N, CA, C and O atoms as a CHARMM CRD file, in Angstrom:
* protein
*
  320
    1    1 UNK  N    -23.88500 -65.50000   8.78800 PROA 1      0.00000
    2    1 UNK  CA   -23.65300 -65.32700  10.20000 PROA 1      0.00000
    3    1 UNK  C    -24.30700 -66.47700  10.95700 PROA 1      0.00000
    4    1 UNK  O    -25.28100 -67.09500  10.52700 PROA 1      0.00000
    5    2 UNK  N    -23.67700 -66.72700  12.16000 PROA 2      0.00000
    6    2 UNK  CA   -24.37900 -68.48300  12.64600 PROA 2      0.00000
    7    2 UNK  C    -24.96600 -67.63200  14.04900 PROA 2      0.00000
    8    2 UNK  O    -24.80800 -66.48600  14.47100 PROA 2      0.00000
    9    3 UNK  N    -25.52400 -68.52200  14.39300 PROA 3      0.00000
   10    3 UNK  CA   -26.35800 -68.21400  15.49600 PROA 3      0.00000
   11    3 UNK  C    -25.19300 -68.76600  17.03000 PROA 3      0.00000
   12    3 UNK  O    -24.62200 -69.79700  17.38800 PROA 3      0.00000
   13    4 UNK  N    -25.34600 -67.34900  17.52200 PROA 4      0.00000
   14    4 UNK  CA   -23.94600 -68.02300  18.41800 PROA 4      0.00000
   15    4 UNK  C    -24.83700 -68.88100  19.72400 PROA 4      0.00000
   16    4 UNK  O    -24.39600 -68.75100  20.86600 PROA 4      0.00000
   17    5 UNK  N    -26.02700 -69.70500  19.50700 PROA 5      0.00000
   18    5 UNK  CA   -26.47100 -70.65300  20.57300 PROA 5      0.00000
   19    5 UNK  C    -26.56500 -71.89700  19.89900 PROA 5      0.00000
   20    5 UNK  O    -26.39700 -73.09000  20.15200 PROA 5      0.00000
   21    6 UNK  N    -26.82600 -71.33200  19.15100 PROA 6      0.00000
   22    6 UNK  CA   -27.05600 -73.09100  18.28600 PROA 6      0.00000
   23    6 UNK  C    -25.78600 -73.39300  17.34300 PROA 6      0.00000
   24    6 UNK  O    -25.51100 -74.59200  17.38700 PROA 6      0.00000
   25    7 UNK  N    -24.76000 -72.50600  16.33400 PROA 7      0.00000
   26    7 UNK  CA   -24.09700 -72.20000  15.89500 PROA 7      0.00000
   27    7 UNK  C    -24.32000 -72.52300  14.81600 PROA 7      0.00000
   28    7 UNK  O    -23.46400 -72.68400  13.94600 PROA 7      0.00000
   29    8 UNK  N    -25.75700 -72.70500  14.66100 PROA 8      0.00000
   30    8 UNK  CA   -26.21700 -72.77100  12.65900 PROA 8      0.00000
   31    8 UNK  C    -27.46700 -71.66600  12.34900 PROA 8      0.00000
   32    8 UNK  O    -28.13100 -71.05200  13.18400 PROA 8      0.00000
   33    9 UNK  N    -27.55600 -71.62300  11.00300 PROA 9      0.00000
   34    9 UNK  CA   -28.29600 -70.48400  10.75900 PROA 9      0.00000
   35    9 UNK  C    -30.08300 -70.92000  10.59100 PROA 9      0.00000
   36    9 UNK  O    -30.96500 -70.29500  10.00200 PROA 9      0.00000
   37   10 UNK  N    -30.16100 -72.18700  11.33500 PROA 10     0.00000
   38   10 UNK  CA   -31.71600 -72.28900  11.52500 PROA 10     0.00000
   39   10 UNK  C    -32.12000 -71.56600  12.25900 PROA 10     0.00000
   40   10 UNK  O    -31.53900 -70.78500  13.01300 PROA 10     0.00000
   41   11 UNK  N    -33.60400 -71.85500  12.02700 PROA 11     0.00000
   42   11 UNK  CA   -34.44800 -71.04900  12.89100 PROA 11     0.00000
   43   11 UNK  C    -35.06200 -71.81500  13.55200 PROA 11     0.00000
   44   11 UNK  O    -35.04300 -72.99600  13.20400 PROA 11     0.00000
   45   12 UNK  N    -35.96000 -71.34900  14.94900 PROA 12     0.00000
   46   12 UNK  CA   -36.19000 -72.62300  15.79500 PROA 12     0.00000
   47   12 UNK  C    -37.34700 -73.22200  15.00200 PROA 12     0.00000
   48   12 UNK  O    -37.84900 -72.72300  13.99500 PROA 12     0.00000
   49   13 UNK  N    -37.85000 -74.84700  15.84800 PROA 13     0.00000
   50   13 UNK  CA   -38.86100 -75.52000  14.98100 PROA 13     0.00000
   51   13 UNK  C    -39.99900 -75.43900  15.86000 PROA 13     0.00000
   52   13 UNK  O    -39.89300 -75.32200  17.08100 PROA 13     0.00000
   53   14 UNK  N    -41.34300 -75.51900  15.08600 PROA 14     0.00000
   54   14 UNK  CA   -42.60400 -74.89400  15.97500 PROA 14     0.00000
   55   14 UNK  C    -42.49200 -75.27000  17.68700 PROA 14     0.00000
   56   14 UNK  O    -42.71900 -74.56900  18.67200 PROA 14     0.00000
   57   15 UNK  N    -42.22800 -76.10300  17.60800 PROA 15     0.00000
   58   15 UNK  CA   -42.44600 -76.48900  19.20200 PROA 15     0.00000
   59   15 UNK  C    -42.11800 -75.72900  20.06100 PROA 15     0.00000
   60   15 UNK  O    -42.85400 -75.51600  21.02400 PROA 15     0.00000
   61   16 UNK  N    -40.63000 -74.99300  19.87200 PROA 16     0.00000
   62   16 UNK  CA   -39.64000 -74.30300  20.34200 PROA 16     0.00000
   63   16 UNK  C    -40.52700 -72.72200  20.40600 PROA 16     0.00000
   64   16 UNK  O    -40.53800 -71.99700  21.40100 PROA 16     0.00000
   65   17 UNK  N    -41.29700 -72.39700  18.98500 PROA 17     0.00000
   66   17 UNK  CA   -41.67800 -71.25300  18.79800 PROA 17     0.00000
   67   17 UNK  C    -42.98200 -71.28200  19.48700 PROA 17     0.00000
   68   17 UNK  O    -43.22400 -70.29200  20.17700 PROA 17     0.00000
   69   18 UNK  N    -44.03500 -72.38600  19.43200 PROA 18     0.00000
   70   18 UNK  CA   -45.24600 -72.37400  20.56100 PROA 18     0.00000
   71   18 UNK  C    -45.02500 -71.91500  22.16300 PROA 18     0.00000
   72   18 UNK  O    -45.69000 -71.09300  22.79200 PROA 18     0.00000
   73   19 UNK  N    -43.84000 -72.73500  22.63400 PROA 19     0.00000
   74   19 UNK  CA   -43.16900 -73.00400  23.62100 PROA 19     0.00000
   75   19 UNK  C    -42.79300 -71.13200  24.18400 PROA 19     0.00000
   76   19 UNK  O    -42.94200 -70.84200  25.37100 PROA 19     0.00000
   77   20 UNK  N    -42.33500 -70.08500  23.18000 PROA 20     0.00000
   78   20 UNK  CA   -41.93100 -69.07300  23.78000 PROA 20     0.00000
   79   20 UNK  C    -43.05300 -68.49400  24.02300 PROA 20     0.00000
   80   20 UNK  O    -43.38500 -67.96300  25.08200 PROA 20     0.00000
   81   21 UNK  N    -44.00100 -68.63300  22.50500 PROA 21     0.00000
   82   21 UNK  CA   -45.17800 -67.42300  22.66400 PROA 21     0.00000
   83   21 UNK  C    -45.85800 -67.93600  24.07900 PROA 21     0.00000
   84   21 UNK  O    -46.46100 -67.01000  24.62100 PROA 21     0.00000
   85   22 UNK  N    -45.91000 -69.10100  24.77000 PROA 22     0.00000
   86   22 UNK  CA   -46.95500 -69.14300  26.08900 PROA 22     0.00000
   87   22 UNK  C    -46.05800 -68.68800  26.72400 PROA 22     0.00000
   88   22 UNK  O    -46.38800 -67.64600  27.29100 PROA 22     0.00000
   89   23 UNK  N    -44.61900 -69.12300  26.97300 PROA 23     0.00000
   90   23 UNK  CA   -43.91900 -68.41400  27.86000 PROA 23     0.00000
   91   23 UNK  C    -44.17500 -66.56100  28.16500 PROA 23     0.00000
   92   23 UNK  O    -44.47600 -65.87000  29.13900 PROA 23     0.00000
   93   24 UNK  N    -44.01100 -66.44000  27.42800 PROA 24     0.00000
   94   24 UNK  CA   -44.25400 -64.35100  26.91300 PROA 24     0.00000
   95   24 UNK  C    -45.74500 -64.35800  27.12100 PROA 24     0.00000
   96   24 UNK  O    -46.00500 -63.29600  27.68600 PROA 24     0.00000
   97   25 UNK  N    -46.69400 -64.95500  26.95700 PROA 25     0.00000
   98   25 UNK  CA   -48.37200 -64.66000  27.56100 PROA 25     0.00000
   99   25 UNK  C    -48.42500 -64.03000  28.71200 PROA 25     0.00000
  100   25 UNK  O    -49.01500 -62.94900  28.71400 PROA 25     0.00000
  101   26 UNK  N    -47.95800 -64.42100  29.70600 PROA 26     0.00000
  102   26 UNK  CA   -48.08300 -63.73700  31.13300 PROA 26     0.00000
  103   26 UNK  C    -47.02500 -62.03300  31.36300 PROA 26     0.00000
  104   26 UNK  O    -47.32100 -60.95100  31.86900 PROA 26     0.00000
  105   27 UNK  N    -46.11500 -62.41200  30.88500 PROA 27     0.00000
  106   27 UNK  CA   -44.90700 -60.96300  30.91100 PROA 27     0.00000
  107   27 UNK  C    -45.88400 -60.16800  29.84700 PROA 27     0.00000
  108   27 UNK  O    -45.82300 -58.95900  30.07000 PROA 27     0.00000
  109   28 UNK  N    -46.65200 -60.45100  28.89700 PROA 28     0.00000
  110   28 UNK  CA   -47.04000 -59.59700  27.71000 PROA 28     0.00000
  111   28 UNK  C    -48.42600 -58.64800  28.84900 PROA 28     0.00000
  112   28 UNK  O    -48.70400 -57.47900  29.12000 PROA 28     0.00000
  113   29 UNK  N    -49.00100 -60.17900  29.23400 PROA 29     0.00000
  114   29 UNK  CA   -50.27000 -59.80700  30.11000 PROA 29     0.00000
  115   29 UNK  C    -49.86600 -58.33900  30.83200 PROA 29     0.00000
  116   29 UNK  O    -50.16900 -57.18700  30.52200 PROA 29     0.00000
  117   30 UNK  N    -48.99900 -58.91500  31.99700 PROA 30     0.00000
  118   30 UNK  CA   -48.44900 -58.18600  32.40100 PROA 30     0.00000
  119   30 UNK  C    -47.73800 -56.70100  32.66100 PROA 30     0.00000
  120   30 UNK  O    -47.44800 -56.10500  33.69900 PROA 30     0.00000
  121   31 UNK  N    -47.58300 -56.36300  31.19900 PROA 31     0.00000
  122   31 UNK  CA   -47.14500 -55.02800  31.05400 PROA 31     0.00000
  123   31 UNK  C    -48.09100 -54.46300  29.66600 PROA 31     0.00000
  124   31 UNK  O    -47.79400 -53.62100  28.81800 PROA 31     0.00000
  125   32 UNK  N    -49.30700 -55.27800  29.82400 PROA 32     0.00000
  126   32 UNK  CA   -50.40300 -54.70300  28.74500 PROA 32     0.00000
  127   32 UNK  C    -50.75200 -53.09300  29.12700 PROA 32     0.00000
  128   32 UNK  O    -50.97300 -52.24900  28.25800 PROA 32     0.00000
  129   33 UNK  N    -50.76100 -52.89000  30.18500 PROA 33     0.00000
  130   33 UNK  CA   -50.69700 -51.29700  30.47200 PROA 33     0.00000
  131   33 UNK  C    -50.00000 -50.55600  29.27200 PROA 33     0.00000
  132   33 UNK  O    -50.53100 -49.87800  28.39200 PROA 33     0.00000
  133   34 UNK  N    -48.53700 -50.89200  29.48500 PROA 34     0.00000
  134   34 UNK  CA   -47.70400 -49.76700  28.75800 PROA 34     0.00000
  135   34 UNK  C    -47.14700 -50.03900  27.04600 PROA 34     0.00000
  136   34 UNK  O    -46.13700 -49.46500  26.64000 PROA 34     0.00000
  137   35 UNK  N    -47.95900 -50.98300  26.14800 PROA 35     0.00000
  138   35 UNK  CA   -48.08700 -51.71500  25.44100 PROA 35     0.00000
  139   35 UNK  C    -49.62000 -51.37000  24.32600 PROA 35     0.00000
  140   35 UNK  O    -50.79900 -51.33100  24.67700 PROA 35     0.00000
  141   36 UNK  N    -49.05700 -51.17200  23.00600 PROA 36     0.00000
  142   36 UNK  CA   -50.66700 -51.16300  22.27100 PROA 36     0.00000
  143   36 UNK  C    -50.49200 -52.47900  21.53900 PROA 36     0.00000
  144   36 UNK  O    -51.57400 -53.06500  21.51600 PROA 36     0.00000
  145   37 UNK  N    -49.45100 -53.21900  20.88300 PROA 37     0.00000
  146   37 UNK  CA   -49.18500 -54.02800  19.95100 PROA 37     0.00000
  147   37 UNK  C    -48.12300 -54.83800  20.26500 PROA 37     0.00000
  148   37 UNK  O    -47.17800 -54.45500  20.95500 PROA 37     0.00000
  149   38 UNK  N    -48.23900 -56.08900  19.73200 PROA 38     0.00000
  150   38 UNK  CA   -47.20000 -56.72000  19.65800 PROA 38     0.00000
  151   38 UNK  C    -47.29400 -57.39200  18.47800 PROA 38     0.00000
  152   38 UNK  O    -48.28300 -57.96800  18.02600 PROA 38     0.00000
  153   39 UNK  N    -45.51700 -57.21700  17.70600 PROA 39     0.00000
  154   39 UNK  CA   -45.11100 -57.76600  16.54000 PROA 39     0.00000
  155   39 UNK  C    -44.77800 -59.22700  16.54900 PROA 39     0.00000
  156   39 UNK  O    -44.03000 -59.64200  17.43400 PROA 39     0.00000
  157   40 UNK  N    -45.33900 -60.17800  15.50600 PROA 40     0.00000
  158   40 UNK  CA   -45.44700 -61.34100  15.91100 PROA 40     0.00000
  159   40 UNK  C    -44.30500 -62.17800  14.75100 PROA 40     0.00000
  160   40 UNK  O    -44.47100 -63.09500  13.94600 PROA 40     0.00000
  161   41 UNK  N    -43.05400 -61.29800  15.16600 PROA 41     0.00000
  162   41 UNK  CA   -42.28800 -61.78800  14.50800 PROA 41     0.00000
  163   41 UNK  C    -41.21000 -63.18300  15.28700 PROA 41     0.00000
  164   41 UNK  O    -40.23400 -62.96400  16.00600 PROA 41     0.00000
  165   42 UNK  N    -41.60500 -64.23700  14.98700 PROA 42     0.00000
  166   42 UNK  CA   -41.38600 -65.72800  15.31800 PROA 42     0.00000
  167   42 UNK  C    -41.45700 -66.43700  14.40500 PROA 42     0.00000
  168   42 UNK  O    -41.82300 -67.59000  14.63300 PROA 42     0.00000
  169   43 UNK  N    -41.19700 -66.11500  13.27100 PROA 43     0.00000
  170   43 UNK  CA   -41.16100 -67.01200  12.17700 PROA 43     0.00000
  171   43 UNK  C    -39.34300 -66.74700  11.64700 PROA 43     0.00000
  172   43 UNK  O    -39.04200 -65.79200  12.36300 PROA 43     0.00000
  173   44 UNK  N    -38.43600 -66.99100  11.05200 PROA 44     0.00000
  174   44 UNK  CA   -37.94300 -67.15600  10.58600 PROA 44     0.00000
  175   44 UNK  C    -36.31000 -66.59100  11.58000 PROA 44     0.00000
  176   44 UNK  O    -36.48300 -65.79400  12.50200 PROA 44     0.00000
  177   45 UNK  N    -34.86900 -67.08200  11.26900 PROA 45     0.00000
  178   45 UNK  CA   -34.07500 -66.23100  12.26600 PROA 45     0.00000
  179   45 UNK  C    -33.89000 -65.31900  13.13300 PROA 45     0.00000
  180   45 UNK  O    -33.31800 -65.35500  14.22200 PROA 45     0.00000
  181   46 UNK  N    -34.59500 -64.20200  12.38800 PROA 46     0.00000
  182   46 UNK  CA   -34.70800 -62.86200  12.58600 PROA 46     0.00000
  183   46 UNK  C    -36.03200 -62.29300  12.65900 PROA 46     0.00000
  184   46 UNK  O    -36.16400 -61.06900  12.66100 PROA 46     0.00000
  185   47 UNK  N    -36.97300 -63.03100  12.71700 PROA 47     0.00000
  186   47 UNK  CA   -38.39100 -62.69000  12.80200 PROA 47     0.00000
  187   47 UNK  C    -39.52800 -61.82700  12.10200 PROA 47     0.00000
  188   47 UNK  O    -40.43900 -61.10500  12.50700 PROA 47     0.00000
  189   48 UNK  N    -38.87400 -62.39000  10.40000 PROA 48     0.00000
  190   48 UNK  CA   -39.07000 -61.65400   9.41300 PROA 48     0.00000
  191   48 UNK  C    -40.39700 -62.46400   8.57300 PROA 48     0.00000
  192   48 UNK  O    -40.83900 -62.10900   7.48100 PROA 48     0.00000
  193   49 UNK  N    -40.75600 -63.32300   9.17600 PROA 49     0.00000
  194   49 UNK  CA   -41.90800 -64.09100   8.86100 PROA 49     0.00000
  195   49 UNK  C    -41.94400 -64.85100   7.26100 PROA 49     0.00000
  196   49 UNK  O    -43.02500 -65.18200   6.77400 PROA 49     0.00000
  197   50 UNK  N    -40.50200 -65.10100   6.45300 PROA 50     0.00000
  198   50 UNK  CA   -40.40400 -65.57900   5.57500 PROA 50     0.00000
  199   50 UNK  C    -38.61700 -66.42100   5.77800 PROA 50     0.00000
  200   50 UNK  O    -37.66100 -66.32300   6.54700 PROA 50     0.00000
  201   51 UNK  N    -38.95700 -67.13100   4.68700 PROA 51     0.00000
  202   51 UNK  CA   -37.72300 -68.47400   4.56700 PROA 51     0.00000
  203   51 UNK  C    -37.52500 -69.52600   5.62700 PROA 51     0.00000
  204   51 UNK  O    -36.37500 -69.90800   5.41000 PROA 51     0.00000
  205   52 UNK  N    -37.96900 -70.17900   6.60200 PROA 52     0.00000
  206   52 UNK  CA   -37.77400 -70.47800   7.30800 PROA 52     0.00000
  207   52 UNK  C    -37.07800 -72.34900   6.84300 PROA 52     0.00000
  208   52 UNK  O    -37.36500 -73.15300   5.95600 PROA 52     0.00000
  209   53 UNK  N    -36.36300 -72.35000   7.68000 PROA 53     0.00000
  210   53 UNK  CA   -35.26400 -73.38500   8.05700 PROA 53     0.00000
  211   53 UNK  C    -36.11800 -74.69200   8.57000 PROA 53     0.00000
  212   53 UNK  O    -35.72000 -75.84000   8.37700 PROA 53     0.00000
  213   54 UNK  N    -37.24000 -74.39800   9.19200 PROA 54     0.00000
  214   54 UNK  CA   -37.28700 -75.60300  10.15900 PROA 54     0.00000
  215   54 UNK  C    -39.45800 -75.73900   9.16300 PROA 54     0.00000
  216   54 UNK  O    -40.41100 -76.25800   9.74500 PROA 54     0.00000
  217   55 UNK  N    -39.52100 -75.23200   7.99700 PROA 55     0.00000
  218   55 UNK  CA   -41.12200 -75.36700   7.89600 PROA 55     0.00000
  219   55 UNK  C    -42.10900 -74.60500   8.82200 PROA 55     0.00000
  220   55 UNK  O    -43.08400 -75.13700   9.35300 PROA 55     0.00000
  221   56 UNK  N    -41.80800 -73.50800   8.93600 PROA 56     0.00000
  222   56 UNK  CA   -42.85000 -72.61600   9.93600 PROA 56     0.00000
  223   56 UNK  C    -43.58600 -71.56900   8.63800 PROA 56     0.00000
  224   56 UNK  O    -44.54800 -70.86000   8.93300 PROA 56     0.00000
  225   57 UNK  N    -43.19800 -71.57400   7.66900 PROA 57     0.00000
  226   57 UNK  CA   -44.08600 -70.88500   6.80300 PROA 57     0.00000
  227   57 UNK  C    -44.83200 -71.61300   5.91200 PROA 57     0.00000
  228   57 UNK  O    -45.49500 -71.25100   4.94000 PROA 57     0.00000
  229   58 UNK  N    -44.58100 -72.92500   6.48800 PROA 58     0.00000
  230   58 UNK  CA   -45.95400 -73.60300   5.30700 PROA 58     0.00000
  231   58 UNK  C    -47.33300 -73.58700   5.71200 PROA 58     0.00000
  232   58 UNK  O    -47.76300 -73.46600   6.85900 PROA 58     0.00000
  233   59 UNK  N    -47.93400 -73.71400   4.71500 PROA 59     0.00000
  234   59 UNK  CA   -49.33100 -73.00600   5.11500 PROA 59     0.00000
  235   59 UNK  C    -50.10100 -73.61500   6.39300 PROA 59     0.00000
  236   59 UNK  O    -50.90500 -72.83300   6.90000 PROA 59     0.00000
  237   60 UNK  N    -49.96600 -75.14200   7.11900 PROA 60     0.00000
  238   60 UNK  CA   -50.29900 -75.39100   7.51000 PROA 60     0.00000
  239   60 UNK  C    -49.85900 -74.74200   9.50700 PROA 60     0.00000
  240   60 UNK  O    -50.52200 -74.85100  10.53900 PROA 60     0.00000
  241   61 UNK  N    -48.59700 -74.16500   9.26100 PROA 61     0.00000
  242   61 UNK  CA   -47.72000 -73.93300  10.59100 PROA 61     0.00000
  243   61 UNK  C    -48.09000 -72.31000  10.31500 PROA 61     0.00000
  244   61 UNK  O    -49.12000 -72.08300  10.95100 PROA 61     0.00000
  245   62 UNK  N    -47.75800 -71.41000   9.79200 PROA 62     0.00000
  246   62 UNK  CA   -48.33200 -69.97100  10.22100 PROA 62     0.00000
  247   62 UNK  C    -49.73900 -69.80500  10.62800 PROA 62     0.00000
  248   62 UNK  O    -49.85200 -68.76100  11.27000 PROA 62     0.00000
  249   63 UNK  N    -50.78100 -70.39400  10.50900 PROA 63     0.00000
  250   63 UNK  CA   -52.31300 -69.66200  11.24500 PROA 63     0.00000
  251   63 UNK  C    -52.25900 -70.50700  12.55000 PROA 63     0.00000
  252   63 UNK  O    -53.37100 -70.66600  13.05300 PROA 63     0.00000
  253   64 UNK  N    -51.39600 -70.98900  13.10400 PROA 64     0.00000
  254   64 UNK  CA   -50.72300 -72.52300  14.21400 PROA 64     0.00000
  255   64 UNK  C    -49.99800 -71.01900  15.15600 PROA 64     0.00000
  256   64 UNK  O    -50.55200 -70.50200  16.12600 PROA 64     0.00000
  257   65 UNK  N    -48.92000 -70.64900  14.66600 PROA 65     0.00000
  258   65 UNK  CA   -48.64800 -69.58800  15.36100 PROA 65     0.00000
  259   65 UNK  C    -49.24200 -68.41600  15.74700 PROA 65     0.00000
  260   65 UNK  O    -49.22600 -67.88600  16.85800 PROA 65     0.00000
  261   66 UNK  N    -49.96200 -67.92800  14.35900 PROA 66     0.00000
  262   66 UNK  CA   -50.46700 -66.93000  14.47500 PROA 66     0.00000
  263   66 UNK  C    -51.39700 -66.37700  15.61300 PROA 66     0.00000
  264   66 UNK  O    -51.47100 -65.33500  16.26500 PROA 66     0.00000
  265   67 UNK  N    -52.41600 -68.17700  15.50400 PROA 67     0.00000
  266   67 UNK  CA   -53.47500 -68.10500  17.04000 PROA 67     0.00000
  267   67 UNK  C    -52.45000 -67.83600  18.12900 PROA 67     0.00000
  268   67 UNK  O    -52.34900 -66.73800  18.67600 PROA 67     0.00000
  269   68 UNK  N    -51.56600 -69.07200  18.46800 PROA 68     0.00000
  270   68 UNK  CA   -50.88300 -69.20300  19.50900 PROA 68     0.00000
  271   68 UNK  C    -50.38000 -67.32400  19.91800 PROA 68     0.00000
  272   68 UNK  O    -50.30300 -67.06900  21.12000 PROA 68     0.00000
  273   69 UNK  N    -50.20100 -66.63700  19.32700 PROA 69     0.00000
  274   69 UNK  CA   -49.88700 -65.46200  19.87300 PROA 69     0.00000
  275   69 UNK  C    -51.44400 -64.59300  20.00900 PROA 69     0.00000
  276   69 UNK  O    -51.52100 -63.51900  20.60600 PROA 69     0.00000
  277   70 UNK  N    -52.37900 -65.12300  19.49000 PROA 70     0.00000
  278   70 UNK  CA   -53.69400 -64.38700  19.70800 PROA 70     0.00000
  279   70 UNK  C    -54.33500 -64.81500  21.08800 PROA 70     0.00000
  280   70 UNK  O    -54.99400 -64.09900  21.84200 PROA 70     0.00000
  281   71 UNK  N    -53.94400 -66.34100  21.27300 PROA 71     0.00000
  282   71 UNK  CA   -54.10500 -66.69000  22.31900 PROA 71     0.00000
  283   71 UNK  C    -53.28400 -65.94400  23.56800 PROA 71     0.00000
  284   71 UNK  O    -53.88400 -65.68800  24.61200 PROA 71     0.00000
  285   72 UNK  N    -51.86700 -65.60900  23.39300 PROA 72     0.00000
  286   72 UNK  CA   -51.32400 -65.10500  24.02000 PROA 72     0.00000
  287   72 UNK  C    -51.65500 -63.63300  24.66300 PROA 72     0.00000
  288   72 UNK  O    -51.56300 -63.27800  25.83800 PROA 72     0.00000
  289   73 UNK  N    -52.16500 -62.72900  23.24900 PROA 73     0.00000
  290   73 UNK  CA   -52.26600 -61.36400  23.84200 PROA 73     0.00000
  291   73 UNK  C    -53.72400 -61.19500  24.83900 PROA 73     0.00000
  292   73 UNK  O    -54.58300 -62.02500  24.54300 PROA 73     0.00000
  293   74 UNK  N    -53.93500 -60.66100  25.46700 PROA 74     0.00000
  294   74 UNK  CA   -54.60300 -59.47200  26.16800 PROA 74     0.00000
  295   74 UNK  C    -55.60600 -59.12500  24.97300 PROA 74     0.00000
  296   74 UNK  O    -55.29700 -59.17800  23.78300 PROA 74     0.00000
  297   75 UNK  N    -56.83600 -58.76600  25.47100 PROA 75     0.00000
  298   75 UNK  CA   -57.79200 -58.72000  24.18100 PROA 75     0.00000
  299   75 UNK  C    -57.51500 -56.85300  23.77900 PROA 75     0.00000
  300   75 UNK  O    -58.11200 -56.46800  22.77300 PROA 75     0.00000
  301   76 UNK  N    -56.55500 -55.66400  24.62900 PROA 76     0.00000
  302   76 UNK  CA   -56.49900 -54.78700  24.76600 PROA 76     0.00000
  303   76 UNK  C    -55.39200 -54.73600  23.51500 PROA 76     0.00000
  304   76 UNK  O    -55.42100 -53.74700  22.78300 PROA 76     0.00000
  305   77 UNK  N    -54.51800 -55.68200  23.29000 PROA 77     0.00000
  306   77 UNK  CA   -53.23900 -55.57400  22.58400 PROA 77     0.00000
  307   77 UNK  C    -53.50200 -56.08900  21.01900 PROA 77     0.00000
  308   77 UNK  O    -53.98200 -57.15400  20.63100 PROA 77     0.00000
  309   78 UNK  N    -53.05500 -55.04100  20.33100 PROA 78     0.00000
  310   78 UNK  CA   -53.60900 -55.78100  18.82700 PROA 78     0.00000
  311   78 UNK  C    -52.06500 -56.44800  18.73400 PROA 78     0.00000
  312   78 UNK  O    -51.16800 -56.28300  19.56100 PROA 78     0.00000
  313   79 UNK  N    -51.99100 -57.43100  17.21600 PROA 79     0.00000
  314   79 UNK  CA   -50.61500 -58.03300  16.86000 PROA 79     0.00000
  315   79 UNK  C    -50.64000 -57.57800  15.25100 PROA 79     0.00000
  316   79 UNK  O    -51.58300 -57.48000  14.46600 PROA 79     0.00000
  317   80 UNK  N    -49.02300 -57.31200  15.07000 PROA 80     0.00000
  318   80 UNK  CA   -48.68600 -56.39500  14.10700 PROA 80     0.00000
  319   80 UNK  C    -48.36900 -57.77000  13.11000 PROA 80     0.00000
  320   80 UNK  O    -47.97800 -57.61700  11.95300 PROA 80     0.00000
């Protein structure tokens, strides 16, 4: 199945994926009220945190994301 924005079956490349998690920091902030967790699925098409297309699961790019969404949450919000 292709990705009907890009129309290939990559997945985005870190920049793209740094780039959302700050975007989503403030909306996450934001509705930390009604919120215990957030799943930090940004790794791969479908956000399954394996195979990735563009090198986001090599060892050096997952603890790269991983902060970037620790940075992101609310110290109230754990990440799944």
């Amino acid at each position: 199945m292709s990705d009907s924005v890009s129309g290939s079956d990559a997945d985005a490349p870190i920049s793209v994926v740094l780039g959302r998690i700050k975007q989503l920091g403030p909306v996450i902030a934001e509705n930390a009220d009604t919120n215990v967790a957030m799943q930090g699925g940004f790794i791969e098409k479908w956000g399954e945190f394996h195979l990735s297309t563009n090198g986001l699961t090599a060892p050096e790019n997952e603890p790269v994301i991983r902060d970037a969404i620790h940075a992101a949450l609310p110290t109230s919000l754990a990440l799944q």
